[in-house]
Amino acid sequence: MSNSIIIICSLLYLLILFGVAYYAEHQLKKGKSIINNAYVYALSLCVYCTAWTYYGSVGRATTNGISFLTIYIGPTIMAALFFPVLRKIIRITKAQRINSIADFISTRYGKNASLAAVVSVFCIIGVLPYIALQLKAIAISFDILTKNAISGHNFFSDNTLYFTVFLTVFIIIFGTRSVDATEKHEGLVAAVAFESVIKLVAFLVAGVFVTYGIFNGFNDIFLKANQIDEFKKLFTLSGENANAGWFSGILLSMMAVLFLPRQFQVGVIENVNEEHLKKAVWLFPIYLFVINIFVIPIAFGGKLVFQNMPIDADTFVLALPLHFNKPLLSMLVFLGGFSAATSMIIVETIALSTMVSNNLVMPFLFRQQNFKTSIDKSIRKTILYIRRFSIILILLFAYLYDQYVAQYFSLVSIGLISFAGVAQFAPAIIGGIYWKTASKNGALVGIIVGFFVWFYTLILPSIAQAHLINENIISNGPFNIWWLKPQSLFGLEGFDSITHSLFWSMFFNCTAYFVFSVYSKPIPQEVYQAEIFVDIDKYNLPGSDSIWRGTAYMPDLFSLLENFLGKERANNLIQNYAHRHKIAIDFGSKADPRIVSFSEKILAGVIGSASARIMVSSVTKEEELSLNEVFKILHESQQMIELNKELRKKSIELTKATEQLREANLQLKTMDELKDEFLYTVTHELRTPLTSIRSLTEIVHDNPDLGDEEREKFLGAVVKETERLSHLITKVLNLEKYESGKQKLNLTSFDMNLLVKDLYTSYKLVANEKAINLTITQPNSMLLLHADKDLVQQVLVNLISNAMKFTPEQGKIHLVISDLQNEVQVSIMDTGKGIAKELHELIFDKFFQAKNQTIKKPVGTGLGLAICKKIIEMHGGKIWVESEIEKGACFTFTIPNFEPGNTLIEYNESSI
Amino acid sequence: MNQAYKILVVDDDPYILMSLEFLMRKNGFEVIIARNGTETLELLEENIPDVVLLDIMMPDVDGYAICKHIKSSVKHKECKVVFVSAKSKEADIQKGYDLGAELYITKPFSNKDIVNKITALLD
């Protein structure tokens, strides 16, 4: 493939990246944040997979077998620990406006500037080669694609240089938009997430091509590979020091996935919402799993295809499609590796440049008296220039490293060496968020010692192997002291170099950290920060997290903020803060201590906490606080939080009470509505008889010449309608009595059998007249019931007369009384036209017919059944109907057969 | 009073029907009566009344439906509809007018009043 095509494609790809980043920033301006999304967050975490893993995994698989998996198993285990560890770190970072891993460590240990500087320097030393490795990967893959033998490193024909320049521009544009380093890099994160998709897709496509295009699926590859002895060995876990190697690999990558500057950047600093962790916990491991599915098939495939060719296993991913003449696929694979490399470079550079500017350059500048006095509004530009300059510097050094140093080292190990370097921060960070006694001295000495051992055991041997220093140091130890041999310190042999280094560096690091923490006296500021970090949830109150007791004048403080943030933003922040905390601001006088702490925190976001502390103290006359006072302040803030909790509880209770009130109100309202409806229905029912009474009397009154017969007819109707009216009124009043509980039961013992029999006899005559066949089935014995006889009779009359009304001539009505041990049951069956199923419950409502329908009930007041139901319920019984249209109806009620003076009375009282 | 006017009185309450029948006849209308919706629809097939006094709540077909029927029929396009109902809610009355009724009289009514209103309606 020709040089120019590849360059054009790569540049096009970078342009797309610009597009994605620009689009994200543009969306943000419209108020939509693309990175405020759990999936984007999880994808951005996958910046973990660099070109080293993209190409190198296959290489490691061919030489070391499945041990390449360790660096994915570690993060997977860590993902399970995201909640206790990463979430806590995120919370602390947000509360303290921390902007890098160095800032995190220094803030924890009393905002110590030297600690920040040390961590920053070590980060650069540890990670710069790693960035260089990415550049190298781009260059090598480029060469493979163009089939150049490793291109001569002529300065101007070197494409790596152009890519580096391009990336520098990109990072400067999207990485230094805001002077506040705690602000999210919307565009960058979006671009990185996008790249994670590209590299995954590219690698999977390559994998599918090898597995199914070149071979016949997994089975085919494994069967063929199984015939080669060399492979069998690789994929068994019986290596002599396999266990130690596995363990150290997993442990290293567990720490790396949190503490590599780029991982800290995307995982913590760029995290928008800690809720995103919930999805990341499983999405991130799934990504790692998926991207590894085809590693072994590609490794086997490469070995089988290139059996006797001198092709580096690291390049199999790209070499295979190229070998089979698939230019498009090769291009895609190249771009996948390119994206893996660029995303790593972007994020790592941003993270490192923040550290360089905030923890190295700025503290140095702020210590210079004449610089401090000359700070004015141009300081913001200065900070941005420093950061841009840092970016250029870092990439320049990475480039130079790649060009002039990298050749002396084996590339493969650089990744793991970096991992082992950043692992030195783990004790200080993990200890710092769980162990209050951990002190600045412990952290500082631990990290320095750990780093020294790391350098001595891993870097020194590489330098010696490159013949840059005398190799004698390696084989015999410095000054021929055998127990100082870098690769077998104190005679420790049998581990691989990484495990060996990890063991000793961690051993010294942790020991120093522990001993110095326990035996050094912390300054108050440290105690305070320790308290806040370890108990972040207890002190998570804005404004309670710095201790200033001293005097600062508002104008000084404000002009400081103004210089760093601009007048408008500074003013907004201060006003908002003062408003939230109800602090009166007087721009002409002393500042409230809380405003001072808040200002420091704001500044920390811009220039790092250590520098912020220097700046704020320059305008404050600070008084030294005693330890006792620190504890007092902490205690007060804790009390505040408890008070706050109490208040929150009260407010929740209040909300609940309000909710209950609202519900009660609603209930009252519905009851009111029901009452209204009832009243409406009653008046409506009264209107009909009233209408005819009024109209007919008016006729009689207005027509004196009316014939006798007509007059009698009209007056007779008036009398009947008046009766109907009074009947209706009585019923309404009755029902009201039952419903309001005013009706008392007049309980007597009587024979239910006899009562029904009597009614049967009196109705028999009427039934005969209507040609209805009325029959009865009842037990022979007496059926004593303790109840209100009149009311029970009323129920019976109502049900029987209803049956009579609705049963046509020649129909049948059958009464059944049965003794069911604890209760008496009476059924009235008719052969009338029946009741539709959906009405079976409704008919017991008062005036049910009137509701939302205009079809009138056949006969009756519409209150009878409602009253029956009330009476039966007052006796503790039940009433219901079984019926189908055209098949008659059967009304049944039961009344419990209580002994006299038994629970029945109680029921009535409680029901009232 | 024009005696050619034919009035159909519809109500399921026999006494109200009785009084309205007397009242309208007394005032020179030619009166036909119906005791429910079905009867009304049957009578409307054979007769073309000038005005219908219509109850709303009836056991079978309600007055609104009958009004709709009248208003949509070409045969009865000259026919005026007067609801006479115990339903006195604003919404019920509005519904009556929306269906095209000319008048809505609530029960109980005054004889004089109802006669005057109907006469005015026809003049």
Coordinates of N, CA, C and O in Angstrom, one line a residue, chain A residues 677 680 683-685 687-692 694-699 702-703 705-706 710 713-714 716-718 720-721 724 849-850 853-858, chain B residues 11-16 18-20 22-23 26 55-64 84-89 92 95 106-113:
Chain A
E677 N -73.6 13.9 44.8 CA -74.3 13.0 43.8 C -75.5 12.4 44.4 O -76.6 12.4 43.8
Y680 N -78.1 15.0 44.6 CA -78.7 15.3 43.3 C -79.7 14.2 42.9 O -80.8 14.5 42.4
T683 N -82.9 14.6 45.0 CA -83.8 15.6 44.6 C -84.4 15.3 43.2 O -85.6 15.5 42.9
H684 N -83.6 14.6 42.4 CA -84.1 14.1 41.1 C -85.3 13.2 41.3 O -86.3 13.2 40.6
E685 N -85.1 12.2 42.3 CA -86.1 11.3 42.5 C -87.4 12.0 43.0 O -88.5 11.5 42.8
R687 N -88.3 15.0 42.3 CA -88.9 15.8 41.3 C -90.1 15.2 40.5 O -91.0 15.8 40.2
T688 N -89.9 13.9 40.3 CA -90.9 13.2 39.4 C -92.3 13.3 40.1 O -93.3 13.8 39.5
P689 N -92.5 12.7 41.3 CA -93.8 12.9 41.9 C -94.2 14.3 42.1 O -95.4 14.7 41.9
L690 N -93.3 15.2 42.5 CA -93.6 16.6 42.7 C -94.2 17.2 41.4 O -95.1 18.0 41.4
T691 N -93.6 16.8 40.3 CA -94.1 17.3 39.0 C -95.5 17.1 38.7 O -96.3 18.0 38.4
S692 N -95.9 15.8 38.9 CA -97.3 15.5 38.6 C -98.2 16.1 39.6 O -99.3 16.5 39.3
R694 N -97.8 18.9 41.3 CA -98.0 20.3 41.0 C -98.9 20.5 39.7 O -99.8 21.3 39.8
S695 N -98.5 19.8 38.7 CA -99.2 20.0 37.4 C -100.7 19.6 37.6 O -101.6 20.4 37.1
L696 N -101.0 18.5 38.2 CA -102.4 18.0 38.4 C -103.2 19.0 39.3 O -104.3 19.3 38.9
T697 N -102.6 19.4 40.4 CA -103.3 20.4 41.2 C -103.6 21.7 40.5 O -104.7 22.3 40.6
E698 N -102.6 22.1 39.7 CA -102.8 23.4 38.9 C -104.0 23.2 38.0 O -104.8 24.1 37.8
I699 N -104.1 22.0 37.4 CA -105.2 21.7 36.4 C -106.5 21.8 37.2 O -107.4 22.5 36.7
D702 N -107.2 25.4 38.1 CA -107.4 26.4 37.0 C -108.7 26.0 36.2 O -109.1 26.8 35.3
N703 N -109.2 24.8 36.4 CA -110.4 24.4 35.6 C -111.6 24.0 36.5 O -111.8 22.9 36.7
D705 N -114.5 24.1 35.8 CA -115.5 23.4 35.1 C -115.3 21.9 34.8 O -115.9 21.3 33.9
L706 N -114.2 21.4 35.5 CA -113.8 20.0 35.2 C -114.9 19.0 35.6 O -115.6 19.2 36.6
E710 N -113.2 13.3 36.0 CA -111.9 13.7 35.7 C -111.2 14.3 37.0 O -110.0 14.0 37.3
K713 N -110.1 11.6 39.1 CA -108.9 10.9 38.6 C -107.7 11.7 38.9 O -106.7 11.1 39.4
F714 N -107.8 13.0 38.7 CA -106.6 13.8 38.9 C -106.2 13.9 40.4 O -105.1 13.7 40.8
G716 N -107.0 11.7 42.7 CA -106.6 10.4 43.1 C -105.1 10.2 42.8 O -104.3 9.8 43.6
A717 N -104.7 10.7 41.6 CA -103.3 10.6 41.2 C -102.4 11.5 42.2 O -101.3 11.0 42.6
V718 N -102.9 12.6 42.5 CA -102.2 13.5 43.5 C -102.0 12.8 44.8 O -100.9 12.8 45.3
K720 N -101.9 9.5 45.4 CA -100.9 8.4 45.2 C -99.5 9.0 45.1 O -98.6 8.4 45.7
E721 N -99.3 10.0 44.3 CA -98.0 10.6 44.2 C -97.5 11.2 45.5 O -96.2 11.1 45.8
R724 N -96.2 8.4 47.4 CA -94.9 7.9 46.9 C -93.8 8.8 47.4 O -92.7 8.4 47.8
Q849 N -78.8 3.5 39.4 CA -79.2 3.7 38.0 C -78.9 5.1 37.5 O -78.7 5.3 36.3
A850 N -79.0 6.0 38.4 CA -78.8 7.4 38.0 C -77.4 7.7 37.6 O -77.2 8.7 36.9
Q853 N -76.0 7.3 33.6 CA -76.8 6.7 32.5 C -78.1 7.3 32.5 O -78.6 7.8 33.5
T854 N -78.7 7.3 31.4 CA -80.0 8.0 31.3 C -81.2 7.0 31.2 O -82.3 7.4 31.2
I855 N -80.8 5.7 31.2 CA -81.9 4.7 31.2 C -82.4 4.6 32.6 O -81.6 4.4 33.5
K856 N -83.7 4.7 32.7 CA -84.2 4.7 34.0 C -84.4 3.3 34.6 O -84.6 2.3 33.8
K857 N -84.3 3.2 35.9 CA -84.6 1.9 36.6 C -86.1 1.6 36.3 O -86.9 2.5 36.1
P858 N -86.5 0.3 36.4 CA -87.8 0.0 36.1 C -88.8 0.5 37.1 O -89.6 1.3 36.8
Chain B
D11 N -93.5 10.5 28.1 CA -93.1 10.4 29.5 C -93.4 9.0 30.0 O -94.5 8.5 29.7
D12 N -92.5 8.4 30.8 CA -92.8 7.1 31.3 C -93.6 7.2 32.6 O -94.0 6.1 33.1
D13 N -93.7 8.4 33.2 CA -94.5 8.5 34.4 C -96.0 8.7 34.0 O -96.3 9.7 33.4
P14 N -96.9 7.8 34.3 CA -98.3 7.9 33.8 C -99.0 9.2 34.3 O -99.8 9.7 33.5
Y15 N -98.7 9.7 35.5 CA -99.4 10.8 36.0 C -98.9 12.1 35.3 O -99.7 13.0 35.0
I16 N -97.6 12.2 35.1 CA -97.1 13.4 34.3 C -97.7 13.4 32.9 O -98.1 14.4 32.4
M18 N -100.4 12.1 32.0 CA -101.8 12.4 32.2 C -102.0 13.9 32.2 O -102.9 14.5 31.4
S19 N -101.2 14.6 33.0 CA -101.5 16.0 33.1 C -101.0 16.8 31.8 O -101.7 17.7 31.4
L20 N -99.9 16.3 31.2 CA -99.5 17.0 30.0 C -100.5 16.8 28.9 O -100.8 17.7 28.1
F22 N -103.7 16.3 29.1 CA -104.9 17.2 29.4 C -104.6 18.6 29.0 O -105.3 19.3 28.3
L23 N -103.4 19.1 29.5 CA -103.0 20.5 29.3 C -102.9 20.9 27.9 O -103.4 21.9 27.4
K26 N -106.3 20.8 26.1 CA -107.1 21.9 26.6 C -106.6 23.2 25.8 O -107.4 24.1 25.5
D55 N -89.3 13.4 27.6 CA -88.7 13.1 28.8 C -87.3 12.5 28.5 O -87.1 12.0 27.4
I56 N -86.4 12.5 29.4 CA -85.1 12.0 29.1 C -84.9 10.6 29.6 O -84.5 9.6 28.9
M57 N -85.2 10.4 30.9 CA -84.9 9.1 31.5 C -86.1 8.2 31.4 O -87.1 8.3 32.0
M58 N -85.9 7.2 30.5 CA -86.9 6.2 30.3 C -86.3 4.8 30.3 O -85.1 4.6 30.1
P59 N -87.2 3.8 30.5 CA -86.6 2.4 30.7 C -85.9 1.9 29.5 O -84.9 1.1 29.7
D60 N -86.3 2.2 28.3 CA -85.6 1.6 27.2 C -84.7 2.5 26.4 O -83.5 2.4 26.5
V61 N -85.3 3.4 25.6 CA -84.4 4.3 24.8 C -84.5 5.7 25.5 O -85.6 6.1 25.9
D62 N -83.4 6.3 25.7 CA -83.4 7.6 26.4 C -83.8 8.8 25.4 O -83.7 8.7 24.2
G63 N -84.2 9.9 26.0 CA -84.7 11.0 25.3 C -83.7 11.6 24.4 O -84.0 12.1 23.3
Y64 N -82.4 11.6 24.8 CA -81.4 12.2 23.9 C -81.3 11.5 22.6 O -81.2 12.1 21.5
V84 N -88.5 17.8 28.5 CA -89.2 18.1 29.8 C -88.6 17.0 30.8 O -89.0 15.9 30.7
S85 N -87.6 17.5 31.6 CA -86.9 16.4 32.3 C -86.6 16.9 33.8 O -86.5 18.1 34.1
A86 N -86.4 15.9 34.7 CA -86.1 16.2 36.0 C -84.6 16.4 36.1 O -84.1 16.8 37.2
K87 N -83.9 16.1 35.1 CA -82.4 16.3 35.1 C -82.2 17.8 35.0 O -82.5 18.4 34.0
S88 N -81.5 18.3 36.0 CA -81.5 19.8 36.1 C -80.0 20.3 36.1 O -79.7 21.4 36.3
K89 N -79.1 19.3 35.9 CA -77.7 19.8 35.9 C -77.4 20.6 34.6 O -77.9 20.2 33.5
D92 N -76.4 18.5 31.6 CA -77.5 17.7 31.0 C -78.3 18.6 30.1 O -78.7 18.3 29.0
K95 N -76.3 19.4 27.0 CA -76.3 18.3 26.1 C -77.6 18.3 25.2 O -77.6 18.1 24.0
T106 N -87.3 22.2 32.9 CA -87.0 21.2 34.0 C -88.3 21.0 34.8 O -89.1 21.9 35.0
K107 N -88.3 19.8 35.4 CA -89.5 19.4 36.2 C -89.1 19.8 37.6 O -87.9 19.7 38.0
P108 N -90.0 20.1 38.5 CA -91.4 20.3 38.2 C -91.7 21.7 37.5 O -91.0 22.6 37.7
F109 N -92.7 21.7 36.6 CA -92.9 22.9 35.8 C -94.2 23.5 36.2 O -95.1 22.9 36.8
S110 N -94.4 24.8 35.8 CA -95.7 25.4 36.0 C -96.5 25.3 34.7 O -95.9 25.4 33.6
N111 N -97.7 24.9 34.8 CA -98.6 24.7 33.6 C -98.6 25.9 32.7 O -98.4 25.7 31.5
K112 N -98.8 27.0 33.3 CA -98.9 28.2 32.5 C -97.6 28.5 31.7 O -97.6 28.7 30.5
D113 N -96.6 28.3 32.5 CA -95.3 28.5 31.9 C -95.0 27.6 30.7 O -94.6 28.1 29.6

